Coordinates of C-alpha atoms in Angstrom, one line a residue:
X1190 CA 17.5 25.0 -6.5
X1191 CA 17.5 28.8 -5.9
X1192 CA 13.9 28.9 -4.7
X1193 CA 14.6 25.8 -2.5
X1194 CA 17.5 27.5 -0.7
X1195 CA 15.5 30.7 -0.5
X1196 CA 12.8 28.9 1.4
X1197 CA 15.4 27.7 3.9
X1198 CA 16.6 31.2 4.6
X1199 CA 13.2 32.7 5.2
X1200 CA 12.5 30.9 8.4
X1201 CA 9.6 32.2 10.5
X1202 CA 6.0 31.5 11.2
X1203 CA 3.7 34.4 10.4
X1204 CA 6.1 36.7 12.0
X1205 CA 5.4 35.2 15.5
X1206 CA 8.9 33.9 16.0
X1207 CA 12.3 35.7 15.7
X1208 CA 14.7 34.8 13.0
X1209 CA 16.6 31.5 13.5
X1210 CA 19.8 33.3 12.5
X1211 CA 19.7 35.9 15.3
X1212 CA 17.7 34.4 18.2
X1213 CA 19.9 33.4 21.1
X1214 CA 18.0 32.1 24.1
X1215 CA 19.0 33.4 27.6
X1216 CA 22.1 31.5 28.7
X1217 CA 22.5 29.7 25.4
X1218 CA 26.1 29.7 24.0
X1219 CA 26.8 31.0 20.6
X1220 CA 28.0 27.5 19.5
X1221 CA 24.5 26.3 20.2
X1222 CA 23.0 28.9 17.9
X1223 CA 25.4 27.9 15.1
X1224 CA 24.6 24.2 15.7
X1225 CA 20.8 24.9 15.6
X1226 CA 21.0 27.0 12.4
X1227 CA 22.9 24.2 10.6
X1228 CA 20.3 21.6 11.4
X1229 CA 17.3 23.7 10.7
X1230 CA 18.7 24.9 7.3
X1231 CA 19.4 21.3 6.4
X1232 CA 15.7 20.6 6.6
X1233 CA 15.1 22.5 3.4
X1234 CA 11.6 21.3 2.8
X1235 CA 10.2 22.0 6.3
X1236 CA 12.6 24.5 7.8
X1237 CA 9.8 26.9 8.7
X1238 CA 7.8 24.3 10.5
X1239 CA 10.9 22.9 12.2
X1240 CA 11.8 26.4 13.6
X1241 CA 8.3 27.0 14.7
X1242 CA 8.1 23.7 16.6
X1243 CA 11.5 24.3 18.1
X1244 CA 10.3 27.7 19.4
X1245 CA 7.2 26.2 20.9
X1246 CA 9.2 23.7 22.8
X1247 CA 11.6 26.4 23.9
X1248 CA 8.9 28.6 25.3
X1249 CA 7.5 25.6 27.3
X1250 CA 10.6 23.8 28.4
X1251 CA 13.7 25.9 27.5
X1252 CA 16.3 25.7 24.8
X1253 CA 18.0 22.5 26.1
X1254 CA 14.9 20.4 25.6
X1255 CA 14.2 22.1 22.3
X1256 CA 17.7 21.3 21.0
X1257 CA 17.4 17.8 22.2
X1258 CA 14.2 17.4 20.2
X1259 CA 15.8 19.1 17.2
X1260 CA 18.7 16.7 17.3
X1261 CA 16.3 13.7 17.3
X1262 CA 14.6 15.1 14.2
X1263 CA 18.0 15.7 12.5
X1264 CA 19.1 12.1 13.2
X1265 CA 15.8 10.9 11.7
X1266 CA 16.5 12.9 8.6
X1267 CA 19.5 10.7 7.8
X1268 CA 18.8 7.9 5.4
X1269 CA 20.1 5.1 7.7
X1270 CA 23.9 5.0 7.6
X1271 CA 24.2 5.7 3.9
X1272 CA 25.5 9.3 4.3
X1273 CA 22.4 10.5 2.4
X1274 CA 19.4 12.4 3.8
X1275 CA 15.8 11.4 3.3
X1276 CA 15.3 14.2 0.7
X1277 CA 18.0 12.7 -1.5
X1278 CA 17.0 12.7 -5.2
X1279 CA 16.7 9.6 -7.3
X1280 CA 20.1 10.0 -8.9
X1281 CA 21.8 10.1 -5.5
X1282 CA 20.0 7.0 -4.3
X1283 CA 20.9 5.1 -7.5
X1284 CA 24.5 6.1 -7.4
X1285 CA 24.8 5.0 -3.7
X1286 CA 23.0 1.7 -4.5
X1287 CA 25.4 0.9 -7.3
X1288 CA 28.5 1.6 -5.3
X1289 CA 27.3 -0.1 -2.2
X1290 CA 26.1 -3.3 -3.9
X1291 CA 29.6 -3.7 -5.3
X1292 CA 31.1 -3.6 -1.8
X1293 CA 28.4 -6.0 -0.5
X1294 CA 29.3 -8.5 -3.2
X1295 CA 32.9 -8.4 -2.1
X1296 CA 31.9 -8.9 1.6
X1297 CA 29.7 -11.8 0.6
X1298 CA 32.4 -13.6 -1.3
X1299 CA 34.8 -13.1 1.5
X1300 CA 32.4 -14.4 4.2
X1301 CA 31.5 -17.4 2.1
X1302 CA 35.2 -18.2 1.5
X1303 CA 36.3 -17.9 5.1
X1304 CA 33.3 -19.0 7.3
X1305 CA 30.9 -21.9 7.6
X1306 CA 27.4 -21.4 6.0
X1307 CA 25.5 -20.3 9.2
X1308 CA 28.2 -17.9 10.4
X1309 CA 28.6 -16.5 6.9
X1310 CA 24.9 -15.7 6.6
X1311 CA 24.9 -14.1 10.0
X1312 CA 28.0 -12.0 9.1
X1313 CA 26.6 -10.9 5.8
X1314 CA 23.3 -10.0 7.4
X1315 CA 25.0 -8.0 10.1
X1316 CA 27.2 -6.1 7.6
X1317 CA 24.2 -5.3 5.4
X1318 CA 21.9 -4.1 8.1
X1319 CA 24.4 -1.4 9.1
X1320 CA 23.0 0.5 6.1
X1321 CA 19.7 0.7 8.0
X1322 CA 17.7 -1.7 5.7
X1323 CA 16.4 -5.0 7.0
X1324 CA 18.1 -8.2 5.5
X1325 CA 15.5 -10.0 3.3
X1326 CA 15.3 -13.1 5.5
X1327 CA 13.5 -13.8 8.8
X1328 CA 15.2 -12.3 11.9
X1329 CA 15.2 -15.7 13.6
X1330 CA 17.7 -17.8 11.8
X1331 CA 18.0 -21.5 12.8
X1332 CA 19.9 -24.4 11.5
X1333 CA 16.8 -26.7 11.2
X1334 CA 15.0 -24.3 8.8
X1335 CA 18.1 -23.4 6.7
X1336 CA 17.0 -23.1 3.1
X1337 CA 19.9 -22.6 0.7
X1338 CA 17.5 -21.3 -2.0
X1339 CA 16.1 -18.6 0.3
X1340 CA 19.6 -17.6 1.4
X1341 CA 20.9 -17.3 -2.1
X1342 CA 17.8 -15.3 -3.1
X1343 CA 18.4 -12.9 -0.2
X1344 CA 22.0 -12.5 -1.2
X1345 CA 21.1 -11.9 -4.8
X1346 CA 18.7 -9.1 -3.7
X1347 CA 21.3 -7.3 -1.5
X1348 CA 23.7 -7.4 -4.4
X1349 CA 21.2 -5.9 -6.9
X1350 CA 21.4 -2.1 -7.0
X1351 CA 17.8 -1.9 -8.3
X1352 CA 16.5 -3.8 -5.3
X1353 CA 18.6 -1.7 -2.8
X1354 CA 17.5 1.5 -4.5
X1355 CA 13.8 0.5 -4.1
X1356 CA 14.3 -0.2 -0.4
X1357 CA 16.1 3.1 0.2
X1358 CA 13.4 5.1 -1.7
X1359 CA 10.6 3.5 0.4
X1360 CA 12.5 4.2 3.6
X1361 CA 13.2 7.8 2.6
X1362 CA 9.6 8.4 1.6
X1363 CA 8.1 7.1 4.8
X1364 CA 10.7 8.8 7.0
X1365 CA 10.1 12.1 5.3
X1366 CA 6.3 11.8 5.5
X1367 CA 6.4 10.8 9.2
X1368 CA 8.3 14.0 10.1
X1369 CA 6.0 16.1 8.0
X1370 CA 2.9 14.7 9.8
X1371 CA 4.5 15.3 13.2
X1372 CA 5.1 18.9 12.3
X1373 CA 1.5 19.4 11.3
X1374 CA 2.2 19.8 7.6
X1375 CA -0.3 17.1 6.6
X1376 CA -3.8 18.4 7.4
X1377 CA -6.9 19.8 5.7
X1378 CA -5.9 23.4 5.6
X1379 CA -2.3 22.7 4.3
X1380 CA -1.8 19.5 2.5
X1381 CA -4.4 16.8 3.0
X1382 CA -3.5 13.1 3.2
X1383 CA 0.1 13.6 2.1
X1384 CA 2.7 16.4 2.2
X1385 CA 3.5 18.4 -0.9
X1386 CA 7.1 17.1 -1.0
X1387 CA 6.0 13.5 -0.9
X1388 CA 3.3 14.2 -3.6
X1389 CA 6.0 15.6 -5.9
X1390 CA 8.3 12.7 -5.3
X1391 CA 5.3 10.3 -6.0
X1392 CA 4.6 12.1 -9.3
X1393 CA 8.2 11.8 -10.3
X1394 CA 8.3 8.1 -9.6
X1395 CA 5.0 7.6 -11.4
X1396 CA 6.3 9.5 -14.4
X1397 CA 9.6 7.5 -14.4
X1398 CA 7.7 4.2 -14.2
X1399 CA 5.4 5.2 -17.0
X1400 CA 8.3 6.1 -19.3
X1401 CA 9.9 2.7 -18.5
X1402 CA 6.6 0.8 -19.3
X1403 CA 6.4 2.7 -22.6
X1404 CA 9.9 1.4 -23.5
X1405 CA 9.4 -2.2 -22.4
X1406 CA 7.7 -4.3 -25.2
X1407 CA 5.9 -7.6 -24.7
X1408 CA 6.1 -10.0 -27.6
X1409 CA 4.0 -13.3 -27.8
X1410 CA 4.6 -16.4 -29.8
X1411 CA 2.4 -15.1 -32.6
X1412 CA 4.8 -12.1 -33.0
X1413 CA 2.3 -9.6 -31.6
X1414 CA 3.9 -6.7 -29.8
X1415 CA 2.5 -4.3 -27.2
X1416 CA 4.2 -1.9 -24.8
X1417 CA 3.7 -2.6 -21.1
X1418 CA 2.1 0.8 -20.9
X1419 CA -0.6 -0.3 -23.4
X1420 CA -1.2 -3.5 -21.5
X1421 CA -1.4 -1.7 -18.2
X1422 CA -4.1 0.6 -19.5
X1423 CA -6.3 -2.5 -20.3
X1424 CA -6.2 -3.8 -16.7
X1425 CA -7.0 -2.7 -13.2
X1426 CA -4.0 -0.4 -13.1
X1427 CA -6.3 1.9 -15.1
X1428 CA -8.3 3.8 -12.5
X1429 CA -11.5 3.8 -14.6
X1430 CA -11.4 0.0 -15.0
X1431 CA -10.5 -0.5 -11.4
X1432 CA -13.5 1.6 -10.2
X1433 CA -15.9 -0.1 -12.7
X1434 CA -14.9 -3.6 -11.5
X1435 CA -15.3 -2.7 -7.9
X1436 CA -18.7 -1.2 -8.5
X1437 CA -19.8 -4.3 -10.5
X1438 CA -18.8 -6.6 -7.7
X1439 CA -20.5 -4.4 -5.1
X1440 CA -23.7 -4.3 -7.0
X1441 CA -23.5 -8.0 -7.6
X1442 CA -23.2 -8.7 -3.9
X1443 CA -26.3 -6.5 -3.3
X1444 CA -28.3 -8.2 -6.0
X1445 CA -27.4 -11.7 -4.8
X1446 CA -28.3 -10.8 -1.2
X1447 CA -31.7 -9.4 -2.3
X1448 CA -32.5 -12.6 -4.3
X1449 CA -31.1 -15.2 -2.0
X1450 CA -33.6 -17.4 0.0
X1451 CA -32.0 -16.2 3.2
X1452 CA -32.6 -12.7 4.6
X1453 CA -29.4 -10.6 4.5
X1454 CA -29.3 -7.1 6.1
X1455 CA -26.8 -4.5 4.7
X1456 CA -24.8 -2.5 7.3
X1457 CA -22.4 0.3 6.7
X1458 CA -19.7 0.3 9.5
X1459 CA -17.0 2.8 10.2
X1460 CA -13.9 1.8 12.3
X1461 CA -11.4 4.5 13.4
X1462 CA -8.2 4.5 15.5
X1463 CA -7.7 5.9 19.0
X1464 CA -6.6 9.5 19.3
X1465 CA -3.0 8.7 19.9
X1466 CA -2.6 7.6 16.2
X1467 CA -3.6 11.1 15.0
X1468 CA -1.0 13.9 14.7
X1469 CA -3.8 16.5 14.4
X1470 CA -6.8 17.0 16.6
X1471 CA -9.9 19.1 16.0
X1472 CA -11.4 20.0 12.6
X1473 CA -11.5 22.9 10.2
X1474 CA -10.0 26.1 11.6
X1475 CA -9.8 24.6 15.1
X1476 CA -7.3 21.9 14.1
X1477 CA -4.1 21.8 16.1
X1478 CA -1.2 19.5 16.9
X1479 CA -2.5 16.6 19.1
X1480 CA -0.7 16.4 22.4
X1481 CA -1.7 12.7 22.7
X1482 CA 0.0 11.8 19.4
X1483 CA 2.5 8.9 20.0
X1484 CA 4.5 9.2 16.8
X1485 CA 2.6 6.4 15.0
X1486 CA 2.7 6.3 11.2
X1487 CA -0.3 5.5 8.9
X1488 CA 1.2 2.0 8.5
X1489 CA 1.1 1.6 12.3
X1490 CA -2.5 2.8 12.4
X1491 CA -3.4 0.4 9.5
X1492 CA -1.8 -2.5 11.5
X1493 CA -4.0 -1.5 14.5
X1494 CA -7.1 -1.6 12.4
X1495 CA -6.1 -5.0 10.9
X1496 CA -5.5 -6.5 14.3
X1497 CA -8.8 -5.2 15.6
X1498 CA -10.6 -6.7 12.6
X1499 CA -8.8 -10.0 12.9
X1500 CA -9.8 -10.3 16.5
X1501 CA -13.4 -9.4 15.8
X1502 CA -13.5 -11.8 12.8
X1503 CA -12.1 -14.7 14.9
X1504 CA -14.8 -14.1 17.4
X1505 CA -17.5 -13.9 14.7
X1506 CA -16.2 -17.2 13.2
X1507 CA -16.2 -18.9 16.6
X1508 CA -19.9 -18.0 17.0
X1509 CA -20.9 -18.9 13.5
X1510 CA -21.8 -15.4 12.4
X1511 CA -22.2 -15.2 8.6
X1512 CA -21.5 -12.1 6.5
X1513 CA -19.8 -10.9 3.3
X1514 CA -19.1 -7.6 1.6
X1515 CA -16.3 -5.1 1.1
X1516 CA -13.8 -3.0 3.1
X1517 CA -12.5 0.4 2.1
X1518 CA -9.4 2.0 3.8
X1519 CA -9.2 5.7 3.3
X1520 CA -7.2 8.5 5.0
X1521 CA -8.4 11.2 7.4
X1522 CA -7.1 14.6 6.4
X1523 CA -4.0 14.1 8.6
X1524 CA -3.1 10.8 6.8
X1525 CA -4.4 8.5 9.6
X1526 CA -6.4 5.6 8.0
X1527 CA -9.9 4.6 8.9
X1528 CA -12.1 1.8 7.5
X1529 CA -15.5 1.7 6.0
X1530 CA -17.1 -1.8 5.7
X1531 CA -20.2 -2.7 3.8
X1532 CA -21.3 -6.0 5.2
X1533 CA -24.4 -8.1 4.3
X1534 CA -25.2 -9.9 7.6
X1535 CA -27.6 -12.8 8.1
X1536 CA -30.7 -11.2 9.7
X1537 CA -30.6 -13.4 12.8
X1538 CA -26.9 -12.5 13.4
X1539 CA -26.8 -8.7 12.9
X1540 CA -27.2 -7.7 16.6
X1541 CA -24.4 -10.1 17.6
X1542 CA -22.1 -8.9 14.9
X1543 CA -22.6 -5.2 15.9
X1544 CA -22.0 -6.0 19.6
X1545 CA -18.7 -7.9 18.8
X1546 CA -17.5 -5.2 16.5
X1547 CA -18.1 -2.5 19.0
X1548 CA -16.5 -4.4 21.8
X1549 CA -13.2 -4.9 19.9
X1550 CA -13.3 -1.3 18.4
X1551 CA -13.3 0.1 21.9
X1552 CA -10.9 -2.4 23.5
X1553 CA -8.0 0.0 23.3
X1554 CA -8.5 3.5 24.9
X1555 CA -12.3 3.0 24.7
X1556 CA -12.8 5.4 27.6
X1557 CA -11.2 8.4 26.0
X1558 CA -13.3 11.5 25.1
X1559 CA -15.3 10.9 21.9
X1560 CA -14.5 7.2 21.6
X1561 CA -18.1 6.0 22.1
X1562 CA -19.3 8.2 19.4
X1563 CA -16.5 8.1 16.7
X1564 CA -14.5 4.9 17.1
X1565 CA -17.3 2.6 15.8
X1566 CA -20.3 3.7 13.9
X1567 CA -23.0 1.4 12.4
X1568 CA -25.7 2.5 10.0
X1569 CA -28.4 0.1 8.7
X1570 CA -29.0 0.8 5.0
X1571 CA -32.6 1.3 4.3
X1572 CA -33.4 0.1 0.7
X1573 CA -36.3 2.5 0.6
X1574 CA -33.9 5.4 0.9
X1575 CA -31.2 4.1 -1.4
X1576 CA -29.2 1.1 -2.4
X1577 CA -26.2 -0.3 -0.5
X1578 CA -24.0 0.2 -3.6
X1579 CA -25.1 3.8 -3.9
X1580 CA -24.2 4.3 -0.3
X1581 CA -20.6 3.1 -0.8
X1582 CA -20.1 4.4 -4.4
X1583 CA -18.7 7.8 -3.3
X1584 CA -16.1 6.1 -1.0
X1585 CA -15.0 4.0 -3.9
X1586 CA -14.9 6.8 -6.4
X1587 CA -13.1 9.4 -4.2
X1588 CA -10.3 7.0 -3.5
X1589 CA -9.8 5.9 -7.1
X1590 CA -10.4 8.8 -9.6
X1591 CA -13.2 11.0 -8.1
X1592 CA -15.6 10.1 -10.9
X1593 CA -19.0 11.9 -10.4
X1594 CA -18.0 13.2 -7.0
X1595 CA -17.8 17.0 -6.9
X1596 CA -16.1 17.7 -3.6
X1597 CA -14.3 15.5 -1.1
X1598 CA -15.9 16.4 2.3
X1599 CA -12.8 15.4 4.2
X1600 CA -10.6 18.0 2.4
X1601 CA -13.0 20.4 0.9
X1602 CA -11.2 20.0 -2.4
X1603 CA -12.2 18.7 -5.8
X1604 CA -12.7 14.9 -5.6
X1605 CA -10.4 14.1 -8.6
X1606 CA -7.5 16.0 -7.0
X1607 CA -8.2 14.3 -3.6
X1608 CA -8.2 10.9 -5.3
X1609 CA -4.7 11.5 -6.6
X1610 CA -3.5 12.4 -3.1
X1611 CA -5.3 9.4 -1.6
X1612 CA -3.6 7.1 -4.2
X1613 CA -0.2 8.6 -3.4
X1614 CA -0.9 8.1 0.4
X1615 CA -1.7 4.4 -0.1
X1616 CA 1.3 3.9 -2.3
X1617 CA 3.8 5.4 0.1
X1618 CA 2.5 3.6 3.2
X1619 CA 1.7 0.3 1.5
X1620 CA -2.0 0.4 2.4
X1621 CA -4.4 -1.8 0.6
X1622 CA -7.4 0.5 -0.1
X1623 CA -10.0 -2.1 -1.1
X1624 CA -10.6 -5.7 0.0
X1625 CA -13.4 -8.1 -0.6
X1626 CA -14.7 -9.9 2.5
X1627 CA -16.1 -13.4 1.8
X1628 CA -17.8 -14.3 -1.5
X1629 CA -16.1 -16.1 -4.4
X1630 CA -12.5 -15.2 -5.4
X1631 CA -12.0 -12.6 -8.2
X1632 CA -9.1 -14.3 -9.9
X1633 CA -11.3 -16.9 -11.8
X1634 CA -13.6 -14.1 -12.7
X1635 CA -10.8 -12.1 -14.3
X1636 CA -9.4 -15.1 -16.0
X1637 CA -12.7 -16.1 -17.6
X1638 CA -13.3 -12.5 -18.8
X1639 CA -10.0 -12.5 -20.6
X1640 CA -10.9 -15.8 -22.4
X1641 CA -13.3 -15.5 -25.4
X1642 CA -14.5 -19.1 -25.5
X1643 CA -13.9 -22.2 -23.4
X1644 CA -16.3 -24.5 -25.2
X1645 CA -13.5 -25.8 -27.4
X1646 CA -11.8 -27.1 -24.3
X1647 CA -14.9 -29.2 -23.3
X1648 CA -16.3 -32.4 -24.7
X1649 CA -19.0 -32.3 -27.4
X1650 CA -21.5 -33.8 -24.9
X1651 CA -21.4 -31.7 -21.8
X1652 CA -21.7 -33.2 -18.3
X1653 CA -23.5 -31.3 -15.5
X1654 CA -20.1 -30.0 -14.3
X1655 CA -19.0 -28.8 -17.8
X1656 CA -22.4 -27.2 -18.3
X1657 CA -21.8 -25.3 -15.1
X1658 CA -18.4 -24.2 -16.2
X1659 CA -19.9 -22.7 -19.3
X1660 CA -22.5 -20.9 -17.2
X1661 CA -19.8 -19.5 -14.9
X1662 CA -17.9 -18.3 -18.0
X1663 CA -21.0 -16.6 -19.4
X1664 CA -21.7 -14.9 -16.1
X1665 CA -18.2 -13.5 -16.0
X1666 CA -18.1 -12.6 -19.6
X1667 CA -21.4 -10.6 -19.2
X1668 CA -20.2 -8.9 -16.0
X1669 CA -22.9 -10.5 -13.9
X1670 CA -21.2 -10.8 -10.5
X1671 CA -24.5 -11.8 -8.8
X1672 CA -24.9 -14.8 -11.1
X1673 CA -21.2 -15.6 -10.7
X1674 CA -21.7 -15.7 -6.9
X1675 CA -24.6 -18.1 -7.2
X1676 CA -22.8 -20.5 -9.6
X1677 CA -19.7 -20.4 -7.5
X1678 CA -21.5 -21.6 -4.4
X1679 CA -23.1 -18.4 -3.0
X1680 CA -21.9 -15.6 -0.8
X1681 CA -21.1 -18.0 2.1
X1682 CA -19.1 -20.9 1.0
X1683 CA -15.6 -22.3 1.9
X1684 CA -13.0 -21.7 -0.8
X1685 CA -12.3 -25.4 -0.9
X1686 CA -16.0 -26.0 -1.7
X1687 CA -16.0 -23.6 -4.7
X1688 CA -16.4 -25.3 -8.1
X1689 CA -13.6 -23.4 -9.7
X1690 CA -10.2 -22.1 -8.6
X1691 CA -7.0 -20.7 -10.0
X1692 CA -4.4 -23.2 -11.2
X1693 CA -0.7 -22.4 -10.9
X1694 CA 2.4 -24.0 -12.3
X1695 CA 5.5 -23.8 -10.1
X1696 CA 8.6 -23.2 -12.2
X1697 CA 11.8 -24.0 -10.2
X1698 CA 14.3 -21.2 -9.8
X1699 CA 12.7 -19.1 -12.5
X1700 CA 12.5 -15.9 -10.4
X1701 CA 14.8 -12.9 -10.8
X1702 CA 16.6 -13.9 -7.7
X1703 CA 16.6 -17.7 -8.3
X1704 CA 13.4 -18.4 -6.4
X1705 CA 10.6 -20.8 -7.5
X1706 CA 7.9 -18.9 -9.3
X1707 CA 4.2 -19.9 -9.3
X1708 CA 2.7 -18.9 -12.7
X1709 CA -1.0 -18.7 -13.2
X1710 CA -1.8 -21.0 -16.1
X1711 CA -5.6 -21.3 -16.0
X1712 CA -8.4 -22.6 -13.9
X1713 CA -9.2 -26.0 -12.3
X1714 CA -12.6 -27.3 -11.5
X1715 CA -13.5 -29.2 -8.3
X1716 CA -13.6 -32.4 -10.4
X1717 CA -10.2 -31.9 -11.9
X1718 CA -11.1 -30.4 -15.3
X1719 CA -8.6 -27.8 -16.4
X1720 CA -9.5 -24.6 -18.3
X1721 CA -6.5 -23.0 -19.9
X1722 CA -6.7 -19.2 -20.0
X1723 CA -3.0 -18.4 -20.6
X1724 CA -2.6 -19.6 -24.2
X1725 CA 0.2 -17.4 -25.3
X1726 CA 3.8 -17.3 -24.3
X1727 CA 5.1 -13.8 -23.7
X1728 CA 8.6 -12.3 -23.2
X1729 CA 9.5 -8.7 -22.3
X1730 CA 12.5 -6.9 -23.6
X1731 CA 13.7 -3.4 -24.3
X1732 CA 13.5 -4.0 -28.1
X1733 CA 11.4 -1.0 -29.3
X1734 CA 8.4 -1.0 -31.5
X1735 CA 9.1 1.0 -34.7
X1736 CA 7.4 4.1 -33.3
X1737 CA 9.3 4.2 -30.1
X1738 CA 12.6 6.0 -29.6
X1739 CA 14.8 5.1 -26.7
X1740 CA 18.0 6.7 -25.3
X1741 CA 21.3 5.6 -26.7
X1742 CA 23.0 5.3 -23.3
X1743 CA 22.3 4.8 -19.6
X1744 CA 20.0 2.5 -17.7
X1745 CA 16.9 3.2 -19.8
X1746 CA 18.9 2.0 -22.8
X1747 CA 20.4 -1.2 -21.3
X1748 CA 17.3 -2.3 -19.4
X1749 CA 17.0 -5.5 -17.5
X1750 CA 19.8 -8.0 -18.1
X1751 CA 17.6 -10.7 -19.6
X1752 CA 14.1 -10.9 -21.1
X1753 CA 11.6 -11.9 -18.5
X1754 CA 8.3 -13.8 -19.0
X1755 CA 5.2 -11.6 -18.7
X1756 CA 3.2 -12.5 -15.6
X1757 CA 0.0 -10.9 -16.6
X1758 CA -1.2 -9.8 -20.0
X1759 CA -4.8 -8.7 -20.5

């Protein structure tokens, strides 16, 4: 804490601005100086940058405009109407959530007792949203779509301190990161992808989650026990496994495209956002705050890219353009996302696809400087120069764990370190980094790979359909995504026409908040044959394995109120 306060009292920017404690603008009253010092010192993590930015505005527009801007930042530093600030630590947020949910429960009971159902819900929603967190139901509430189960689930959430604490953490993290980006603290020469404060907060949360997973034990009906940390390390939560699976699927797409009877051309496309989504302009030593920046967050930029792709995809579908592949979302050095797409396009459709993609990529601010060159780039992958998978491999690796990538060209730093920052960036902003486009679903693949043998679930004399199921299982078990694609109907096939799909069982009111829960139980063939892949029943509790020690008091000791069924165990 001493070094933190010290940083707040050493305000200045390379000696170019006077001290915040002594500088008084011409005509500025002393009370304004005191007011300004209080607000700048409260911004402990970015007080230097805040003072520097204030001084820049002062020189251009005067102290009144600079103070007006400073007050806007100060209001944004407040964590809603909680009385906390966005740099509040986890203990403060938990304490507030516990106290507030008790009051919410009292308000809910009072409203339910005095008012009719519709008015009660509206009242509860209004009271809750004063905190600054959205009520977990649709904004439009109508009598004809009233669903008592959804309403009760929403009320159960707002009365749960754990749920409220999660919402407050997310809000605080994004608000803090948005301010840091606007102040130029997120860029190549300072902190690429994500601010140092947010990275530390992310590490703290990851460490806390890991400790909890190590204390939660899954037990099956055979009495076998594993910590959730052990199970997580066996699935795609493990970066190495995640990267390997992505590479296997990418290579499988390429192999299938090469061997298919139709001609497929691989294209590597890059889609970026307009300048107004970037807080920083320029590159390297020439980077500076972007005067066109409109205050958008990475989540806003990701939404723009999603909408652009949705419009292009709809046009492609209307014209019958066929393609499949993968999409990677990664950050620019200033945290603004851009997309890379590896698409295998039917040879006769490639020129039409490129034209449609370019049109929609330039639909917004397409006439701005540099838009024609940077907003949409298309590179045809020449097999004689390298494989499509090899072309994309570095983008996968440097956004997962940096495996076999020396340096991240976007940041100039070691790729494994940049991968950690990219993961933290995606986590904070809720951005899905990798997405398959077309092709067969991956859920049956994963389910088949976790099942040793399905022959005992089939008849002694196999039908053509059952023989195909065995072949699909063998392809998945051997990690042959290309053969899996072929047996599942090819790269271009409607999901409803696939021979195998995931099967779910809906358990009424089994969720933590009383909602129906769809549990994956196995697979279902197009002819109605069921393949069971979830053969064990699991429960999760805080009961420790013999080698695990847990605290004797506090939340980590008490844990969840009841054992919960394990959704996924691999």
